[in-house]
């Protein structure tokens, strides 16, 4: 496939797979935007294979992580795999120096899910969030021009991904439990006398809210840390990241405000509100540029 065909295929994936990521990606310059789509295409495919889904929806047989790793390594070694997600990744790696370690670290998160792993402590939870989302933050930073050896900036980018994933976990508690997964640390649940099987019992309402409040508090901590690296990005990338930060942060905060009704239906941020977030993000991006 030509680069144009790969970009078109990747754009189709993001069109159907992530409204929030798609909205934020529009703020990049064209080259960065297309590279972000190429990365998303691979990430989305890996997630779908491991969840037995298509573009984040449906339920079917889950594929092995070993197969994803083998094809990813082939793409990283400049081989044509013949599948859009991996050839999209291969094209991206020709253009930006993303270390193989980040790709492997990302796949490790899916390995944890494949093994039926569950976090026992808050540290376990953050480690998982790094694998499935912090690594994406690091890879996106490199897509935006950050050098792969700029450890300080990449650490802040990882914090951004972790913040996003914590919001997702708060939003998807019931959905994850229905799919046989639980990302609430066992220590937190034990402290409130609940288990994955009883956490949604009406009598455990206050315990559930207290646990989710801890997730939302962690979102705020990691958002704050991530902001320290934003000023090192080009202006349009800075604007895109700050907007995405607000969108995903709003998801976690809304879950916290809604209480037990947060899981009656999937919490989202509407298009109008996303557009409204551009104003404070633009002002913050300008302010950071002046201070840089």
Short mmCIF file of N, CA, C and O in Angstrom, two decimals, residues 81-144:
data_model
loop_
_atom_site.label_atom_id
_atom_site.label_comp_id
_atom_site.label_asym_id
_atom_site.label_seq_id
_atom_site.Cartn_x
_atom_site.Cartn_y
_atom_site.Cartn_z
N UNK A 81 3.94 -6.50 6.13
CA UNK A 81 3.14 -7.55 6.78
C UNK A 81 1.91 -7.89 5.93
O UNK A 81 1.42 -9.01 5.94
N UNK A 82 1.42 -6.90 5.19
CA UNK A 82 0.24 -7.14 4.38
C UNK A 82 -1.06 -6.91 5.11
O UNK A 82 -2.12 -7.31 4.63
N UNK A 83 -0.99 -6.28 6.28
CA UNK A 83 -2.18 -5.92 7.05
C UNK A 83 -2.06 -4.45 7.42
O UNK A 83 -1.01 -3.99 7.86
N UNK A 84 -3.16 -3.72 7.22
CA UNK A 84 -3.15 -2.27 7.40
C UNK A 84 -2.53 -1.81 8.71
O UNK A 84 -1.64 -0.95 8.70
N UNK A 85 -2.94 -2.33 9.87
CA UNK A 85 -2.41 -1.78 11.13
C UNK A 85 -0.89 -1.90 11.24
O UNK A 85 -0.23 -0.97 11.73
N UNK A 86 -0.33 -3.00 10.79
CA UNK A 86 1.11 -3.22 10.93
C UNK A 86 1.88 -2.47 9.84
O UNK A 86 2.98 -1.96 10.11
N UNK A 87 1.33 -2.39 8.65
CA UNK A 87 2.02 -1.63 7.61
C UNK A 87 1.91 -0.13 7.88
O UNK A 87 2.81 0.64 7.53
N UNK A 88 0.82 0.29 8.54
CA UNK A 88 0.72 1.69 8.98
C UNK A 88 1.80 1.98 10.02
O UNK A 88 2.46 3.03 9.97
N UNK A 89 1.99 1.06 10.95
CA UNK A 89 3.06 1.22 11.93
C UNK A 89 4.42 1.25 11.26
O UNK A 89 5.27 2.09 11.58
N UNK A 90 4.64 0.35 10.30
CA UNK A 90 5.91 0.32 9.59
C UNK A 90 6.19 1.64 8.89
O UNK A 90 7.33 2.13 8.90
N UNK A 91 5.15 2.23 8.29
CA UNK A 91 5.32 3.53 7.63
C UNK A 91 5.70 4.60 8.65
O UNK A 91 6.60 5.42 8.41
N UNK A 92 5.02 4.59 9.79
CA UNK A 92 5.33 5.57 10.83
C UNK A 92 6.77 5.44 11.30
O UNK A 92 7.47 6.45 11.49
N UNK A 93 7.24 4.22 11.49
CA UNK A 93 8.60 4.00 11.99
C UNK A 93 9.66 4.43 10.98
O UNK A 93 10.81 4.69 11.36
N UNK A 94 9.30 4.50 9.72
CA UNK A 94 10.23 5.05 8.72
C UNK A 94 10.39 6.56 8.89
O UNK A 94 11.41 7.13 8.50
N UNK A 95 9.37 7.18 9.48
CA UNK A 95 9.34 8.64 9.56
C UNK A 95 9.73 9.18 10.93
O UNK A 95 10.24 10.30 11.04
N UNK A 96 9.46 8.40 11.99
CA UNK A 96 9.78 8.86 13.34
C UNK A 96 10.49 7.74 14.10
O UNK A 96 10.09 6.57 14.02
N UNK A 97 11.53 8.08 14.88
CA UNK A 97 12.37 7.06 15.55
C UNK A 97 11.78 6.55 16.86
O UNK A 97 12.32 6.77 17.95
N UNK A 98 10.65 5.85 16.79
CA UNK A 98 10.02 5.32 18.00
C UNK A 98 10.76 4.05 18.40
O UNK A 98 10.84 3.09 17.63
N UNK A 99 11.33 4.00 19.61
CA UNK A 99 12.06 2.80 20.05
C UNK A 99 11.16 1.57 20.13
O UNK A 99 9.99 1.67 20.55
N UNK A 100 11.70 0.43 19.78
CA UNK A 100 10.96 -0.83 19.86
C UNK A 100 10.50 -1.09 21.29
O UNK A 100 9.46 -1.73 21.50
N UNK A 101 11.25 -0.60 22.26
CA UNK A 101 10.89 -0.83 23.67
C UNK A 101 9.50 -0.31 23.99
O UNK A 101 8.75 -0.96 24.73
N UNK A 102 9.12 0.83 23.42
CA UNK A 102 7.78 1.36 23.69
C UNK A 102 6.70 0.47 23.07
O UNK A 102 5.64 0.27 23.66
N UNK A 103 6.97 -0.07 21.90
CA UNK A 103 6.01 -0.99 21.27
C UNK A 103 5.85 -2.24 22.12
O UNK A 103 4.72 -2.71 22.36
N UNK A 104 6.97 -2.80 22.57
CA UNK A 104 6.91 -4.01 23.41
C UNK A 104 6.25 -3.72 24.75
O UNK A 104 5.47 -4.54 25.26
N UNK A 105 6.56 -2.56 25.33
CA UNK A 105 5.93 -2.19 26.61
C UNK A 105 4.42 -2.08 26.44
O UNK A 105 3.65 -2.47 27.34
N UNK A 106 3.98 -1.53 25.32
CA UNK A 106 2.54 -1.40 25.08
C UNK A 106 1.88 -2.77 24.99
O UNK A 106 0.84 -3.02 25.62
N UNK A 107 2.50 -3.67 24.26
CA UNK A 107 1.94 -5.03 24.12
C UNK A 107 1.95 -5.78 25.45
O UNK A 107 1.12 -6.67 25.67
N UNK A 108 2.86 -5.42 26.35
CA UNK A 108 2.93 -6.09 27.65
C UNK A 108 1.64 -5.87 28.44
O UNK A 108 1.22 -6.73 29.22
N UNK A 109 1.01 -4.71 28.26
CA UNK A 109 -0.27 -4.48 28.93
C UNK A 109 -1.32 -5.47 28.50
O UNK A 109 -2.12 -5.97 29.31
N UNK A 110 -1.34 -5.81 27.20
CA UNK A 110 -2.29 -6.80 26.71
C UNK A 110 -1.94 -8.20 27.21
O UNK A 110 -2.83 -9.03 27.43
N UNK A 111 -0.65 -8.46 27.40
CA UNK A 111 -0.24 -9.74 27.98
C UNK A 111 -0.79 -9.89 29.39
O UNK A 111 -1.25 -10.97 29.78
N UNK A 112 -0.75 -8.81 30.16
CA UNK A 112 -1.30 -8.86 31.52
C UNK A 112 -2.79 -9.22 31.48
O UNK A 112 -3.26 -10.05 32.27
N UNK A 113 -3.53 -8.61 30.55
CA UNK A 113 -4.94 -8.95 30.41
C UNK A 113 -5.13 -10.40 29.98
O UNK A 113 -6.02 -11.10 30.48
N UNK A 114 -4.29 -10.84 29.08
CA UNK A 114 -4.38 -12.22 28.58
C UNK A 114 -4.18 -13.22 29.70
O UNK A 114 -4.79 -14.30 29.72
N UNK A 115 -3.35 -12.87 30.67
CA UNK A 115 -3.06 -13.76 31.79
C UNK A 115 -4.09 -13.66 32.91
O UNK A 115 -3.98 -14.35 33.93
N UNK A 116 -5.09 -12.77 32.74
CA UNK A 116 -6.08 -12.60 33.77
C UNK A 116 -5.58 -11.83 34.97
O UNK A 116 -6.14 -11.92 36.08
N UNK A 117 -4.54 -11.03 34.76
CA UNK A 117 -3.91 -10.26 35.83
C UNK A 117 -4.87 -9.22 36.40
O UNK A 117 -5.68 -8.65 35.67
N UNK A 118 -4.74 -8.96 37.69
CA UNK A 118 -5.49 -7.88 38.33
C UNK A 118 -4.58 -7.14 39.30
O UNK A 118 -3.75 -7.77 39.98
N UNK A 119 -4.71 -5.83 39.38
CA UNK A 119 -3.83 -5.06 40.28
C UNK A 119 -4.14 -5.31 41.74
O UNK A 119 -5.31 -5.31 42.14
N UNK A 120 -3.09 -5.52 42.51
CA UNK A 120 -3.26 -5.68 43.95
C UNK A 120 -3.10 -4.35 44.68
O UNK A 120 -3.74 -4.12 45.70
N UNK A 121 -2.24 -3.49 44.14
CA UNK A 121 -1.93 -2.22 44.78
C UNK A 121 -2.10 -1.07 43.79
O UNK A 121 -2.26 -1.29 42.58
N UNK A 122 -2.03 0.14 44.31
CA UNK A 122 -2.08 1.31 43.43
C UNK A 122 -0.89 1.32 42.48
O UNK A 122 -1.01 1.70 41.31
N UNK A 123 0.27 0.88 42.97
CA UNK A 123 1.47 0.81 42.11
C UNK A 123 1.25 -0.15 40.94
O UNK A 123 1.66 0.13 39.81
N UNK A 124 0.58 -1.26 41.19
CA UNK A 124 0.24 -2.20 40.12
C UNK A 124 -0.65 -1.53 39.08
O UNK A 124 -0.46 -1.70 37.87
N UNK A 125 -1.64 -0.78 39.56
CA UNK A 125 -2.57 -0.10 38.66
C UNK A 125 -1.82 0.88 37.76
O UNK A 125 -2.05 0.92 36.55
N UNK A 126 -0.93 1.66 38.35
CA UNK A 126 -0.19 2.66 37.57
C UNK A 126 0.73 1.98 36.56
O UNK A 126 0.89 2.44 35.43
N UNK A 127 1.31 0.85 36.96
CA UNK A 127 2.17 0.11 36.03
C UNK A 127 1.36 -0.35 34.83
O UNK A 127 1.81 -0.26 33.69
N UNK A 128 0.16 -0.86 35.08
CA UNK A 128 -0.71 -1.29 33.99
C UNK A 128 -1.07 -0.10 33.09
O UNK A 128 -1.03 -0.21 31.86
N UNK A 129 -1.41 1.02 33.70
CA UNK A 129 -1.78 2.21 32.93
C UNK A 129 -0.61 2.69 32.08
O UNK A 129 -0.81 3.18 30.96
N UNK A 130 0.61 2.54 32.60
CA UNK A 130 1.78 2.90 31.78
C UNK A 130 1.83 2.03 30.54
O UNK A 130 2.02 2.52 29.42
N UNK A 131 1.65 0.72 30.72
CA UNK A 131 1.76 -0.19 29.58
C UNK A 131 0.71 0.10 28.52
O UNK A 131 1.03 0.19 27.32
N UNK A 132 -0.54 0.25 28.91
CA UNK A 132 -1.59 0.37 27.90
C UNK A 132 -1.79 1.79 27.38
O UNK A 132 -2.30 1.97 26.28
N UNK A 133 -1.35 2.81 28.14
CA UNK A 133 -1.61 4.19 27.71
C UNK A 133 -0.41 5.11 27.87
O UNK A 133 -0.20 5.99 27.04
N UNK A 134 0.38 4.93 28.93
CA UNK A 134 1.57 5.77 29.10
C UNK A 134 2.52 5.62 27.94
O UNK A 134 3.14 6.58 27.46
N UNK A 135 2.65 4.39 27.44
CA UNK A 135 3.52 4.14 26.28
C UNK A 135 3.01 4.89 25.05
O UNK A 135 3.80 5.39 24.24
N UNK A 136 1.69 4.95 24.91
CA UNK A 136 1.11 5.69 23.77
C UNK A 136 1.43 7.17 23.90
O UNK A 136 1.73 7.84 22.91
N UNK A 137 1.40 7.68 25.13
CA UNK A 137 1.80 9.07 25.35
C UNK A 137 3.23 9.31 24.92
O UNK A 137 3.55 10.32 24.27
N UNK A 138 4.12 8.37 25.25
CA UNK A 138 5.52 8.49 24.86
C UNK A 138 5.68 8.45 23.34
O UNK A 138 6.43 9.25 22.75
N UNK A 139 4.98 7.51 22.70
CA UNK A 139 5.09 7.39 21.25
C UNK A 139 4.50 8.61 20.55
O UNK A 139 5.05 9.10 19.56
N UNK A 140 3.40 9.13 21.08
CA UNK A 140 2.81 10.34 20.50
C UNK A 140 3.75 11.53 20.67
O UNK A 140 3.83 12.39 19.78
N UNK A 141 4.45 11.60 21.78
CA UNK A 141 5.41 12.70 21.97
C UNK A 141 6.49 12.66 20.89
O UNK A 141 6.87 13.69 20.33
N UNK A 142 6.96 11.46 20.58
CA UNK A 142 7.97 11.32 19.54
C UNK A 142 7.38 11.66 18.18
O UNK A 142 8.03 12.30 17.34
N UNK A 143 6.13 11.27 17.95
CA UNK A 143 5.43 11.66 16.71
C UNK A 143 5.39 13.19 16.59
O UNK A 143 5.54 13.74 15.50
N UNK A 144 5.24 13.87 17.72
CA UNK A 144 5.15 15.33 17.72
C UNK A 144 6.51 16.01 17.68
O UNK A 144 6.59 17.24 17.71
#
